[in-house]
């Protein structure tokens, strides 16, 4: 064993038993790896294996009882001492699983030395949570939230020595209200078990609590909001899990639980939505007006249908083919890397988000919470639209693997504004189909996309009722009508779809707040197979 001055371990190497053979096992703290190698000459199926120490879940002393392959009988080895290492195993499609490997030796001191070294290494992982506050929505999705937590998540938390205070919500906004009352400082994170609605409720509670404690008025649309440093974990158990899918790459409870255990951290942009200097909602994924707003409004009347209501309402809304006339004003996002039309998707270690993080740190160092009003020019677009979508992330999901905006970033302080102008049903169908394949969904003459940091929308109905002029001096107008001329006299409002919840007001003002909150996630990793990530085939054959 090599050591640094002061006794800090750099490298621990031993010959340990694995299965029925001896393997060379190395713990390299400097490289951050636990590796084991078969010392015999290389042969097919006998690979070198390693695990990053940051992805070790736990280590435990183990009773060593193994089945002898030669006789097929159970036989206790002479005074064996063993320990088991639990670690993250990465599979295809971003799926993670908890696996284990057991090493043994005849020397009790050596065994204890390994256990102590590994436990000290885990203690050094300061980003890992020790105490969590868990909210479970027992009614969301297929009503499986409580079962999923108890059977799949709680055992993993227990293995990792994480204690949790669990609250099963009893009504809407239960979690949000509770977060304004609890002693939040005693927790290392908040976990929500449910769908996007449950996440939204916890997010509103945490951000609202932070603004209240900081004395910030949420009703002021230009107020710089206080960053929420406590992380949120999402255990997917709902009808839609867009936020989880877009930040982890898969909607899987075990994968999400493992991201929480190892203490991953992913900053996330949040948009604030206001109407007439009144705070309405926060949004992290989709703000949709027109098509997606109409789908949500219709589906809310058919909740008894379950998840199928979205398909039914989507088909019905597509046939109705409503379009809406209005005016959009927005501030283009300048001084940012990338654009909505490039092919650079947001992935783990995204350079675009890192650059934004550095700029944010410099701005806070210079100004703190002092806000300087942006003087950037506002652009105004008037037209007839089938859909107006604003996304802070790709909004990827199993049905739309690329999402509404494949190149949107999680933490660059911007949102992608997508305008789908009035077109034929056939053209609109072509656009919708592009969400399900790899073709460029913005490559249509009737689709415009912009990267923005704030925007406003006003309809004619709002203009007629309020006769107001915005503070940037741009008059807005709008008119609502149907595709068929005979129906133009039937004026109606569309609805804003804000992360799956309806907003009553059609005229809104939206501002993107860079990295306002943090998740227990690391962004979507580049696709890799088991073999590319780790070589475990030989281990599983031996155990």
Short mmCIF file of C-alpha atoms in Angstrom, two decimals:
data_model
loop_
_atom_site.label_atom_id
_atom_site.label_comp_id
_atom_site.label_asym_id
_atom_site.label_seq_id
_atom_site.Cartn_x
_atom_site.Cartn_y
_atom_site.Cartn_z
CA UNK A 1 0.00 0.00 0.00
CA UNK A 2 1.38 3.41 -1.04
CA UNK A 3 0.63 6.46 1.09
CA UNK A 4 0.91 10.21 1.01
CA UNK A 5 2.40 12.14 3.94
CA UNK A 6 -0.15 12.15 6.72
CA UNK A 7 -1.27 8.59 6.00
CA UNK A 8 -3.71 9.39 3.21
CA UNK A 9 -4.04 6.34 0.97
CA UNK A 10 -3.18 6.64 -2.66
CA UNK A 11 -3.19 3.04 -3.79
CA UNK A 12 -4.23 -0.25 -2.21
CA UNK A 13 -3.44 -3.46 -4.10
CA UNK A 14 -3.99 -7.07 -2.99
CA UNK A 15 -4.66 -10.56 -4.29
CA UNK A 16 -8.22 -11.35 -3.23
CA UNK A 17 -10.55 -14.23 -3.88
CA UNK A 18 -13.38 -13.72 -6.31
CA UNK A 19 -15.52 -16.76 -6.91
CA UNK A 20 -13.10 -19.70 -6.90
CA UNK A 21 -9.97 -17.86 -8.08
CA UNK A 22 -7.61 -15.14 -6.98
CA UNK A 23 -7.83 -11.76 -8.67
CA UNK A 24 -5.58 -8.72 -8.48
CA UNK A 25 -7.69 -5.98 -6.85
CA UNK A 26 -6.63 -2.33 -6.83
CA UNK A 27 -8.13 0.74 -5.17
CA UNK A 28 -6.58 3.83 -6.74
CA UNK A 29 -7.79 6.93 -4.94
CA UNK A 30 -5.89 9.32 -7.20
CA UNK A 31 -7.53 7.94 -10.35
CA UNK A 32 -10.81 7.30 -8.56
CA UNK A 33 -11.08 3.64 -9.56
CA UNK A 34 -11.70 0.25 -8.00
CA UNK A 35 -10.36 -2.36 -10.43
CA UNK A 36 -9.96 -6.11 -10.46
CA UNK A 37 -8.01 -8.20 -12.96
CA UNK A 38 -7.60 -11.90 -13.62
CA UNK A 39 -3.82 -12.49 -13.38
CA UNK A 40 -3.96 -15.52 -15.66
CA UNK A 41 -3.01 -15.13 -19.33
CA UNK A 42 -5.73 -13.29 -21.25
CA UNK A 43 -8.50 -15.49 -22.53
CA UNK A 44 -11.87 -14.97 -24.05
CA UNK A 45 -14.44 -13.85 -21.49
CA UNK A 46 -11.84 -12.88 -18.84
CA UNK A 47 -11.78 -9.08 -18.89
CA UNK A 48 -10.31 -6.43 -16.68
CA UNK A 49 -13.08 -4.80 -14.65
CA UNK A 50 -13.35 -1.43 -12.95
CA UNK A 51 -15.82 0.87 -11.21
CA UNK A 52 -15.37 4.61 -10.58
CA UNK A 53 -15.23 5.12 -6.83
CA UNK A 54 -17.82 7.88 -7.21
CA UNK A 55 -20.29 5.20 -8.32
CA UNK A 56 -19.75 2.80 -5.42
CA UNK A 57 -22.97 2.69 -3.42
CA UNK A 58 -21.90 0.87 -0.26
CA UNK A 59 -19.47 -1.69 1.19
CA UNK A 60 -20.37 -4.32 3.78
CA UNK A 61 -18.63 -7.14 5.62
CA UNK A 62 -20.07 -10.40 4.33
CA UNK A 63 -20.53 -13.98 5.49
CA UNK A 64 -18.64 -16.04 2.93
CA UNK A 65 -20.48 -19.17 1.85
CA UNK A 66 -19.84 -20.33 -1.70
CA UNK A 67 -20.86 -23.31 -3.73
CA UNK A 68 -17.92 -25.41 -4.89
CA UNK A 69 -18.23 -25.95 -8.61
CA UNK A 70 -16.16 -29.14 -8.52
CA UNK A 71 -18.48 -31.07 -6.20
CA UNK A 72 -21.70 -29.08 -6.47
CA UNK A 73 -22.04 -29.13 -2.68
CA UNK A 74 -22.22 -26.32 -0.14
CA UNK A 75 -18.99 -26.13 1.77
CA UNK A 76 -17.75 -23.52 4.24
CA UNK A 77 -14.25 -22.29 3.47
CA UNK A 78 -11.60 -22.33 6.20
CA UNK A 79 -11.92 -19.06 8.12
CA UNK A 80 -12.75 -16.86 5.13
CA UNK A 81 -13.21 -13.12 5.58
CA UNK A 82 -15.17 -11.30 2.90
CA UNK A 83 -16.63 -7.96 1.95
CA UNK A 84 -19.19 -6.98 -0.69
CA UNK A 85 -19.02 -3.85 -2.81
CA UNK A 86 -22.32 -2.52 -4.19
CA UNK A 87 -21.93 -0.34 -7.25
CA UNK A 88 -23.73 1.22 -10.20
CA UNK A 89 -23.88 -0.86 -13.34
CA UNK A 90 -24.74 1.08 -16.48
CA UNK A 91 -26.82 -0.63 -19.12
CA UNK A 92 -28.21 0.42 -22.47
CA UNK A 93 -30.55 3.38 -22.91
CA UNK A 94 -29.22 5.17 -19.79
CA UNK A 95 -30.58 2.50 -17.45
CA UNK A 96 -28.69 2.00 -14.16
CA UNK A 97 -28.82 -0.97 -11.83
CA UNK A 98 -27.30 -1.84 -8.46
CA UNK A 99 -24.88 -4.76 -8.72
CA UNK A 100 -22.45 -6.27 -6.25
CA UNK A 101 -19.15 -8.12 -6.18
CA UNK A 102 -17.80 -10.06 -3.18
CA UNK A 103 -14.07 -10.40 -2.47
CA UNK A 104 -12.64 -12.74 0.18
CA UNK A 105 -9.34 -13.60 1.81
CA UNK A 106 -7.99 -15.63 4.73
CA UNK A 107 -6.40 -12.60 6.42
CA UNK A 108 -8.88 -10.81 8.68
CA UNK A 109 -6.64 -7.73 9.00
CA UNK A 110 -6.37 -7.38 5.21
CA UNK A 111 -10.13 -7.71 4.83
CA UNK A 112 -10.75 -5.03 7.46
CA UNK A 113 -8.15 -2.82 5.81
CA UNK A 114 -10.08 -2.95 2.53
CA UNK A 115 -13.42 -2.32 4.22
CA UNK A 116 -12.01 0.66 6.13
CA UNK A 117 -10.37 2.13 3.02
CA UNK A 118 -13.56 1.88 0.97
CA UNK A 119 -15.75 3.31 3.73
CA UNK A 120 -13.40 6.24 4.22
CA UNK A 121 -13.54 6.85 0.49
CA UNK A 122 -17.34 6.91 0.59
CA UNK A 123 -17.26 9.33 3.52
CA UNK A 124 -15.19 11.69 1.40
CA UNK A 125 -18.05 11.94 -1.13
CA UNK A 126 -19.49 15.11 0.40
CA UNK A 127 -22.04 15.58 -2.36
CA UNK A 128 -23.99 12.51 -1.25
CA UNK A 129 -27.19 13.05 0.74
CA UNK A 130 -27.61 11.66 4.23
CA UNK A 131 -31.07 12.95 5.10
CA UNK A 132 -33.91 13.32 2.59
CA UNK A 133 -37.47 14.60 2.67
CA UNK A 134 -39.67 12.40 0.46
CA UNK A 135 -43.12 13.29 -0.88
CA UNK A 136 -45.19 10.49 -2.42
CA UNK A 137 -48.22 11.13 -4.61
CA UNK A 138 -50.37 8.00 -4.14
CA UNK A 139 -52.90 9.05 -6.78
CA UNK A 140 -50.76 10.00 -9.79
CA UNK A 141 -50.26 7.86 -12.89
CA UNK A 142 -51.40 4.30 -12.20
CA UNK A 143 -51.51 4.90 -8.44
CA UNK A 144 -48.26 2.98 -7.98
CA UNK A 145 -46.17 5.71 -6.31
CA UNK A 146 -46.22 4.26 -2.79
CA UNK A 147 -45.49 0.73 -3.99
CA UNK A 148 -42.65 1.90 -6.23
CA UNK A 149 -41.00 3.79 -3.38
CA UNK A 150 -41.36 1.02 -0.80
CA UNK A 151 -40.28 -1.85 -3.03
CA UNK A 152 -37.69 -0.29 -5.35
CA UNK A 153 -36.34 2.90 -3.80
CA UNK A 154 -36.43 2.57 0.00
CA UNK A 155 -34.20 -0.58 0.06
CA UNK A 156 -31.55 1.25 -2.00
CA UNK A 157 -31.67 4.28 0.31
CA UNK A 158 -31.28 1.94 3.31
CA UNK A 159 -28.31 0.19 1.67
CA UNK A 160 -26.62 3.56 1.15
CA UNK A 161 -27.33 4.60 4.79
CA UNK A 162 -29.69 7.38 3.72
CA UNK A 163 -32.46 8.21 6.17
CA UNK A 164 -35.71 9.65 4.85
CA UNK A 165 -38.74 11.39 6.28
CA UNK A 166 -41.68 10.29 4.12
CA UNK A 167 -44.86 12.30 3.56
CA UNK A 168 -47.70 10.71 1.59
CA UNK A 169 -49.66 13.62 0.12
CA UNK A 170 -53.39 13.71 0.77
CA UNK A 171 -54.55 16.53 -1.50
CA UNK A 172 -53.39 18.95 -4.16
CA UNK A 173 -50.63 21.35 -3.01
CA UNK A 174 -50.03 19.30 0.13
CA UNK A 175 -46.28 19.09 -0.59
CA UNK A 176 -46.08 22.74 -1.64
CA UNK A 177 -47.75 23.97 1.56
CA UNK A 178 -45.70 21.62 3.72
CA UNK A 179 -42.42 22.95 2.29
CA UNK A 180 -43.27 26.40 3.65
CA UNK A 181 -43.49 24.94 7.17
CA UNK A 182 -40.76 22.31 7.57
CA UNK A 183 -37.21 22.97 8.77
CA UNK A 184 -35.71 22.62 5.32
CA UNK A 185 -32.13 23.16 6.51
CA UNK A 186 -31.99 19.70 8.11
CA UNK A 187 -32.32 17.98 4.72
CA UNK A 188 -29.77 17.39 1.96
CA UNK A 189 -32.49 17.13 -0.65
CA UNK A 190 -36.17 16.74 -1.41
CA UNK A 191 -37.47 13.74 -3.36
CA UNK A 192 -40.81 13.61 -5.13
CA UNK A 193 -42.38 10.29 -6.13
CA UNK A 194 -44.90 10.87 -8.91
CA UNK A 195 -45.20 12.54 -12.29
CA UNK A 196 -44.43 15.99 -13.66
CA UNK A 197 -47.30 17.45 -11.62
CA UNK A 198 -45.77 16.24 -8.38
CA UNK A 199 -42.38 17.63 -9.37
CA UNK A 200 -43.96 20.97 -10.22
CA UNK A 201 -45.63 21.12 -6.81
CA UNK A 202 -42.35 20.44 -4.97
CA UNK A 203 -40.48 22.90 -7.21
CA UNK A 204 -43.00 25.68 -6.50
CA UNK A 205 -42.77 24.97 -2.78
CA UNK A 206 -38.97 25.07 -2.69
CA UNK A 207 -38.52 28.11 -4.91
CA UNK A 208 -41.35 29.95 -3.16
CA UNK A 209 -39.86 29.15 0.25
CA UNK A 210 -36.46 30.42 -0.89
CA UNK A 211 -37.92 33.72 -2.16
CA UNK A 212 -39.92 34.18 1.03
CA UNK A 213 -36.86 33.58 3.20
CA UNK A 214 -34.85 36.00 1.03
CA UNK A 215 -37.52 38.72 1.08
CA UNK A 216 -38.06 38.66 -2.69
CA UNK A 217 -41.44 39.56 -4.17
CA UNK A 218 -42.43 36.87 -6.67
CA UNK A 219 -45.05 39.18 -8.17
CA UNK A 220 -42.32 41.39 -9.61
CA UNK A 221 -41.54 39.90 -13.05
CA UNK A 222 -38.18 41.68 -13.20
CA UNK A 223 -36.97 40.64 -9.75
CA UNK A 224 -33.78 38.52 -9.72
CA UNK A 225 -34.76 35.35 -7.87
CA UNK A 226 -32.67 33.71 -5.15
CA UNK A 227 -31.11 30.46 -6.28
CA UNK A 228 -32.49 27.29 -4.68
CA UNK A 229 -29.46 25.25 -3.56
CA UNK A 230 -31.27 22.24 -2.12
CA UNK A 231 -31.51 19.53 -4.77
CA UNK A 232 -34.70 17.84 -5.95
CA UNK A 233 -34.81 14.15 -6.82
CA UNK A 234 -37.50 12.74 -9.10
CA UNK A 235 -38.68 9.14 -8.76
CA UNK A 236 -40.90 8.73 -11.85
CA UNK A 237 -44.32 7.26 -11.11
CA UNK A 238 -46.73 9.34 -13.19
CA UNK A 239 -48.52 9.41 -16.52
CA UNK A 240 -45.82 11.63 -17.99
CA UNK A 241 -42.29 12.01 -16.70
CA UNK A 242 -40.90 14.53 -19.16
CA UNK A 243 -38.56 16.30 -16.72
CA UNK A 244 -37.04 13.03 -15.53
CA UNK A 245 -36.65 11.70 -19.08
CA UNK A 246 -35.03 14.92 -20.30
CA UNK A 247 -32.52 15.13 -17.43
CA UNK A 248 -31.65 11.46 -16.88
CA UNK A 249 -32.44 9.90 -20.25
CA UNK A 250 -34.93 7.33 -19.04
CA UNK A 251 -38.04 7.16 -16.90
CA UNK A 252 -36.98 4.44 -14.45
CA UNK A 253 -37.34 4.57 -10.63
CA UNK A 254 -34.19 2.55 -9.85
CA UNK A 255 -32.03 4.65 -12.18
CA UNK A 256 -33.30 7.86 -10.60
CA UNK A 257 -32.77 6.50 -7.07
CA UNK A 258 -29.14 5.67 -7.89
CA UNK A 259 -28.53 9.18 -9.22
CA UNK A 260 -29.82 10.49 -5.89
CA UNK A 261 -27.65 8.10 -3.85
CA UNK A 262 -24.36 9.02 -5.53
CA UNK A 263 -25.23 12.71 -5.20
CA UNK A 264 -25.36 13.83 -8.81
CA UNK A 265 -26.13 17.51 -9.37
CA UNK A 266 -27.65 19.10 -12.48
CA UNK A 267 -28.48 22.83 -12.53
CA UNK A 268 -31.76 23.67 -14.21
CA UNK A 269 -33.20 26.83 -15.74
CA UNK A 270 -36.64 27.92 -14.56
CA UNK A 271 -39.02 30.33 -16.29
CA UNK A 272 -41.31 32.59 -14.27
CA UNK A 273 -44.73 33.39 -15.76
CA UNK A 274 -46.56 36.62 -14.88
CA UNK A 275 -49.72 38.45 -15.89
CA UNK A 276 -50.14 42.16 -15.07
CA UNK A 277 -47.43 42.07 -12.40
CA UNK A 278 -49.00 39.03 -10.78
CA UNK A 279 -47.05 35.79 -10.45
CA UNK A 280 -48.79 32.80 -12.06
CA UNK A 281 -46.44 29.81 -12.32
CA UNK A 282 -42.91 28.52 -12.73
CA UNK A 283 -42.12 26.34 -15.73
CA UNK A 284 -39.15 24.07 -16.45
CA UNK A 285 -40.24 22.17 -19.54
CA UNK A 286 -43.12 23.36 -21.76
CA UNK A 287 -45.19 26.49 -22.10
CA UNK A 288 -47.60 25.73 -24.93
CA UNK A 289 -50.37 27.85 -26.44
CA UNK A 290 -52.71 26.78 -29.21
CA UNK A 291 -52.40 23.08 -30.02
CA UNK A 292 -50.77 21.86 -26.78
CA UNK A 293 -52.91 24.17 -24.68
CA UNK A 294 -56.09 22.92 -26.34
CA UNK A 295 -55.02 19.29 -25.90
CA UNK A 296 -54.47 19.82 -22.17
CA UNK A 297 -57.72 21.72 -21.69
CA UNK A 298 -59.74 18.98 -23.40
CA UNK A 299 -57.89 16.12 -21.67
CA UNK A 300 -58.60 17.57 -18.22
CA UNK A 301 -62.29 16.80 -18.79
CA UNK A 302 -61.46 13.15 -19.48
CA UNK A 303 -59.16 12.18 -16.62
CA UNK A 304 -61.24 9.04 -16.17
CA UNK A 305 -59.64 7.74 -19.38
CA UNK A 306 -56.18 7.67 -17.79
CA UNK A 307 -53.10 8.31 -19.99
CA UNK A 308 -55.16 7.50 -23.10
CA UNK A 309 -56.91 10.83 -22.71
CA UNK A 310 -53.90 12.59 -24.24
CA UNK A 311 -54.15 10.51 -27.42
CA UNK A 312 -57.88 11.09 -27.71
CA UNK A 313 -57.66 14.83 -27.03
CA UNK A 314 -54.66 15.19 -29.32
CA UNK A 315 -56.51 13.58 -32.23
CA UNK A 316 -59.62 15.63 -31.55
CA UNK A 317 -57.63 18.88 -31.36
CA UNK A 318 -55.76 18.05 -34.56
CA UNK A 319 -59.06 17.60 -36.43
CA UNK A 320 -60.47 20.88 -35.08
CA UNK A 321 -57.38 22.68 -36.45
CA UNK A 322 -57.83 25.91 -34.48
CA UNK A 323 -55.41 28.70 -35.16
CA UNK A 324 -54.91 31.83 -33.09
CA UNK A 325 -53.82 35.29 -34.08
CA UNK A 326 -51.66 37.34 -31.77
CA UNK A 327 -48.45 39.24 -31.18
CA UNK A 328 -45.26 37.95 -29.59
CA UNK A 329 -42.44 40.15 -28.29
CA UNK A 330 -39.15 38.61 -27.22
CA UNK A 331 -35.57 39.38 -26.29
CA UNK A 332 -33.15 37.23 -28.33
CA UNK A 333 -30.53 35.44 -26.26
CA UNK A 334 -27.21 37.01 -27.18
CA UNK A 335 -23.72 36.06 -26.03
CA UNK A 336 -24.67 32.38 -25.81
CA UNK A 337 -23.14 29.38 -27.53
CA UNK A 338 -25.20 27.35 -29.97
CA UNK A 339 -28.61 27.82 -31.54
CA UNK A 340 -31.89 25.86 -31.76
CA UNK A 341 -30.97 24.70 -35.26
CA UNK A 342 -27.59 23.15 -34.47
CA UNK A 343 -27.03 19.47 -33.79
CA UNK A 344 -25.37 19.88 -30.39
CA UNK A 345 -27.67 18.27 -27.85
CA UNK A 346 -27.29 19.00 -24.15
CA UNK A 347 -25.34 16.14 -22.59
CA UNK A 348 -23.43 15.43 -19.38
CA UNK A 349 -20.68 18.04 -18.99
CA UNK A 350 -22.28 20.29 -21.62
CA UNK A 351 -19.87 23.08 -22.57
CA UNK A 352 -22.75 25.48 -23.35
CA UNK A 353 -24.18 25.10 -19.85
CA UNK A 354 -20.72 25.32 -18.26
CA UNK A 355 -20.05 28.59 -20.06
CA UNK A 356 -23.39 29.92 -18.80
CA UNK A 357 -22.52 28.80 -15.27
CA UNK A 358 -19.24 30.74 -15.40
CA UNK A 359 -21.00 33.84 -16.70
CA UNK A 360 -23.61 33.53 -13.94
CA UNK A 361 -20.90 33.22 -11.26
CA UNK A 362 -19.10 36.30 -12.60
CA UNK A 363 -22.34 38.27 -12.69
CA UNK A 364 -23.20 37.34 -9.10
CA UNK A 365 -19.68 38.18 -7.94
CA UNK A 366 -19.98 41.57 -9.59
CA UNK A 367 -23.58 42.50 -8.78
CA UNK A 368 -24.86 40.02 -6.21
CA UNK A 369 -28.66 40.16 -6.30
CA UNK A 370 -28.62 43.66 -7.74
CA UNK A 371 -30.47 43.59 -11.04
CA UNK A 372 -29.61 45.69 -14.04
CA UNK A 373 -32.51 45.97 -16.45
CA UNK A 374 -31.68 44.55 -19.84
CA UNK A 375 -31.50 47.12 -22.59
CA UNK A 376 -31.46 44.57 -25.40
CA UNK A 377 -33.86 45.29 -28.21
CA UNK A 378 -37.17 43.47 -28.24
CA UNK A 379 -38.36 41.87 -31.45
CA UNK A 380 -42.05 41.73 -32.34
CA UNK A 381 -43.81 39.11 -34.48
CA UNK A 382 -47.48 39.25 -35.45
CA UNK A 383 -49.27 36.39 -37.10
CA UNK A 384 -51.69 33.48 -37.04
CA UNK A 385 -50.39 30.48 -35.17
CA UNK A 386 -51.45 26.87 -34.70
CA UNK A 387 -49.00 26.49 -31.84
CA UNK A 388 -46.73 28.69 -29.75
CA UNK A 389 -44.27 26.62 -27.71
CA UNK A 390 -41.59 27.76 -25.30
CA UNK A 391 -39.27 25.06 -23.94
CA UNK A 392 -36.48 25.24 -21.34
CA UNK A 393 -35.34 21.72 -22.19
CA UNK A 394 -35.70 19.32 -25.10
CA UNK A 395 -38.99 17.92 -23.67
CA UNK A 396 -37.91 14.47 -24.81
CA UNK A 397 -40.10 11.53 -23.86
CA UNK A 398 -40.49 7.91 -25.00
CA UNK A 399 -42.87 8.94 -27.79
CA UNK A 400 -40.64 11.81 -28.89
CA UNK A 401 -37.02 10.76 -28.25
CA UNK A 402 -35.64 14.09 -29.49
CA UNK A 403 -38.36 16.26 -27.97
CA UNK A 404 -39.83 19.55 -29.16
CA UNK A 405 -36.42 21.22 -29.43
CA UNK A 406 -33.56 18.69 -29.62
CA UNK A 407 -30.80 21.29 -29.12
CA UNK A 408 -32.36 23.04 -26.10
CA UNK A 409 -30.08 23.20 -23.04
CA UNK A 410 -30.90 22.54 -19.42
CA UNK A 411 -28.86 25.29 -17.82
CA UNK A 412 -27.83 27.99 -20.31
CA UNK A 413 -30.28 30.68 -19.16
CA UNK A 414 -32.35 30.56 -22.35
CA UNK A 415 -35.53 29.04 -23.75
CA UNK A 416 -36.39 28.05 -27.31
CA UNK A 417 -39.44 29.83 -28.72
CA UNK A 418 -41.13 27.75 -31.45
CA UNK A 419 -43.80 29.38 -33.62
CA UNK A 420 -45.92 27.16 -35.86
CA UNK A 421 -47.80 29.45 -38.22
CA UNK A 422 -51.16 28.76 -39.81
CA UNK A 423 -50.83 25.96 -42.37
CA UNK A 424 -52.85 23.08 -43.79
CA UNK A 425 -53.75 20.05 -41.69
CA UNK A 426 -51.45 17.93 -43.81
CA UNK A 427 -48.46 20.23 -43.22
CA UNK A 428 -49.19 20.39 -39.50
CA UNK A 429 -49.31 16.60 -39.42
CA UNK A 430 -45.90 16.50 -41.14
CA UNK A 431 -44.58 18.77 -38.41
CA UNK A 432 -46.01 16.61 -35.61
CA UNK A 433 -44.59 13.44 -37.17
CA UNK A 434 -41.11 15.01 -37.14
CA UNK A 435 -41.21 14.81 -33.32
CA UNK A 436 -41.05 11.02 -33.56
CA UNK A 437 -38.13 10.67 -35.99
CA UNK A 438 -34.68 12.13 -36.57
CA UNK A 439 -35.58 14.61 -39.30
CA UNK A 440 -35.15 18.35 -38.73
CA UNK A 441 -38.50 19.41 -37.29
CA UNK A 442 -37.78 23.09 -37.90
CA UNK A 443 -37.19 22.62 -41.63
CA UNK A 444 -40.60 23.96 -42.68
CA UNK A 445 -41.49 27.33 -44.15
CA UNK A 446 -44.28 27.74 -41.56
CA UNK A 447 -42.07 27.02 -38.50
CA UNK A 448 -39.82 29.62 -36.85
CA UNK A 449 -37.59 29.03 -33.84
CA UNK A 450 -35.67 31.53 -31.69
CA UNK A 451 -33.46 31.26 -28.63
CA UNK A 452 -34.74 33.82 -26.12
CA UNK A 453 -34.28 34.95 -22.54
CA UNK A 454 -37.72 36.53 -22.12
CA UNK A 455 -40.92 37.00 -24.10
CA UNK A 456 -44.46 38.35 -23.91
CA UNK A 457 -47.67 37.39 -25.65
CA UNK A 458 -50.94 39.32 -25.96
CA UNK A 459 -54.09 38.26 -27.77
CA UNK A 460 -56.62 40.58 -29.39
CA UNK A 461 -59.19 39.54 -26.84
CA UNK A 462 -56.82 40.69 -24.07
CA UNK A 463 -56.04 43.85 -26.03
CA UNK A 464 -59.70 44.68 -26.48
CA UNK A 465 -60.50 44.05 -22.83
CA UNK A 466 -57.54 45.87 -21.34
CA UNK A 467 -56.49 48.35 -24.08
CA UNK A 468 -53.01 48.32 -22.57
CA UNK A 469 -49.63 49.13 -23.98
CA UNK A 470 -46.57 47.31 -22.64
CA UNK A 471 -43.63 49.02 -21.01
CA UNK A 472 -41.47 48.46 -24.08
CA UNK A 473 -43.83 50.51 -26.19
CA UNK A 474 -44.97 47.71 -28.47
CA UNK A 475 -48.71 47.50 -29.05
CA UNK A 476 -50.00 43.99 -29.41
CA UNK A 477 -53.15 42.68 -30.98
CA UNK A 478 -54.73 39.31 -31.63
CA UNK A 479 -57.79 37.55 -32.89
CA UNK A 480 -59.03 34.05 -32.31
CA UNK A 481 -60.79 32.16 -35.06
CA UNK A 482 -61.30 28.71 -36.55
CA UNK A 483 -59.97 27.34 -39.79
CA UNK A 484 -63.36 27.48 -41.48
CA UNK A 485 -64.50 31.03 -42.42
CA UNK A 486 -68.02 30.32 -41.19
CA UNK A 487 -66.65 29.92 -37.67
CA UNK A 488 -64.65 33.14 -37.52
CA UNK A 489 -67.37 34.84 -35.55
CA UNK A 490 -66.88 32.32 -32.75
CA UNK A 491 -64.19 34.02 -30.67
CA UNK A 492 -62.55 31.81 -28.07
CA UNK A 493 -59.40 31.72 -25.98
CA UNK A 494 -56.79 29.04 -26.13
CA UNK A 495 -55.12 27.95 -22.90
CA UNK A 496 -51.48 28.04 -21.86
CA UNK A 497 -50.15 24.60 -21.01
CA UNK A 498 -47.60 25.23 -18.25
CA UNK A 499 -45.78 21.96 -17.53
CA UNK A 500 -49.05 20.07 -17.80
CA UNK A 501 -51.18 22.57 -15.86
CA UNK A 502 -53.54 25.11 -17.37
CA UNK A 503 -53.16 28.88 -17.01
CA UNK A 504 -56.33 30.97 -17.19
CA UNK A 505 -54.67 34.06 -18.61
CA UNK A 506 -53.74 34.10 -22.31
CA UNK A 507 -51.61 37.28 -22.04
CA UNK A 508 -48.41 36.45 -20.19
CA UNK A 509 -44.88 37.68 -19.56
CA UNK A 510 -42.10 35.10 -19.23
CA UNK A 511 -38.51 35.45 -18.04
CA UNK A 512 -35.86 32.69 -17.91
CA UNK A 513 -33.84 32.45 -14.69
CA UNK A 514 -30.48 30.79 -15.27
CA UNK A 515 -29.81 27.72 -13.09
CA UNK A 516 -32.39 28.70 -10.50
CA UNK A 517 -32.59 25.17 -9.08
CA UNK A 518 -30.71 21.87 -8.98
CA UNK A 519 -31.68 18.24 -9.55
CA UNK A 520 -30.20 14.94 -8.46
CA UNK A 521 -29.16 14.19 -12.05
CA UNK A 522 -26.18 14.62 -14.35
CA UNK A 523 -27.82 15.30 -17.70
CA UNK A 524 -28.13 12.69 -20.40
CA UNK A 525 -24.95 10.69 -20.92
CA UNK A 526 -23.77 9.62 -24.35
CA UNK A 527 -25.19 6.22 -25.21
CA UNK A 528 -23.00 3.31 -24.24
CA UNK A 529 -23.44 -0.42 -23.79
CA UNK A 530 -22.44 -2.53 -20.84
CA UNK A 531 -19.30 -3.64 -22.60
CA UNK A 532 -18.23 -0.10 -23.42
CA UNK A 533 -18.74 1.17 -19.89
CA UNK A 534 -17.53 -1.72 -17.77
CA UNK A 535 -16.45 -5.28 -18.38
CA UNK A 536 -18.45 -7.39 -15.94
CA UNK A 537 -19.23 -10.48 -17.95
CA UNK A 538 -16.50 -12.56 -16.38
CA UNK A 539 -17.49 -11.52 -12.86
CA UNK A 540 -21.08 -12.58 -13.31
CA UNK A 541 -19.93 -15.94 -14.63
CA UNK A 542 -17.81 -16.50 -11.52
CA UNK A 543 -20.22 -15.34 -8.82
#
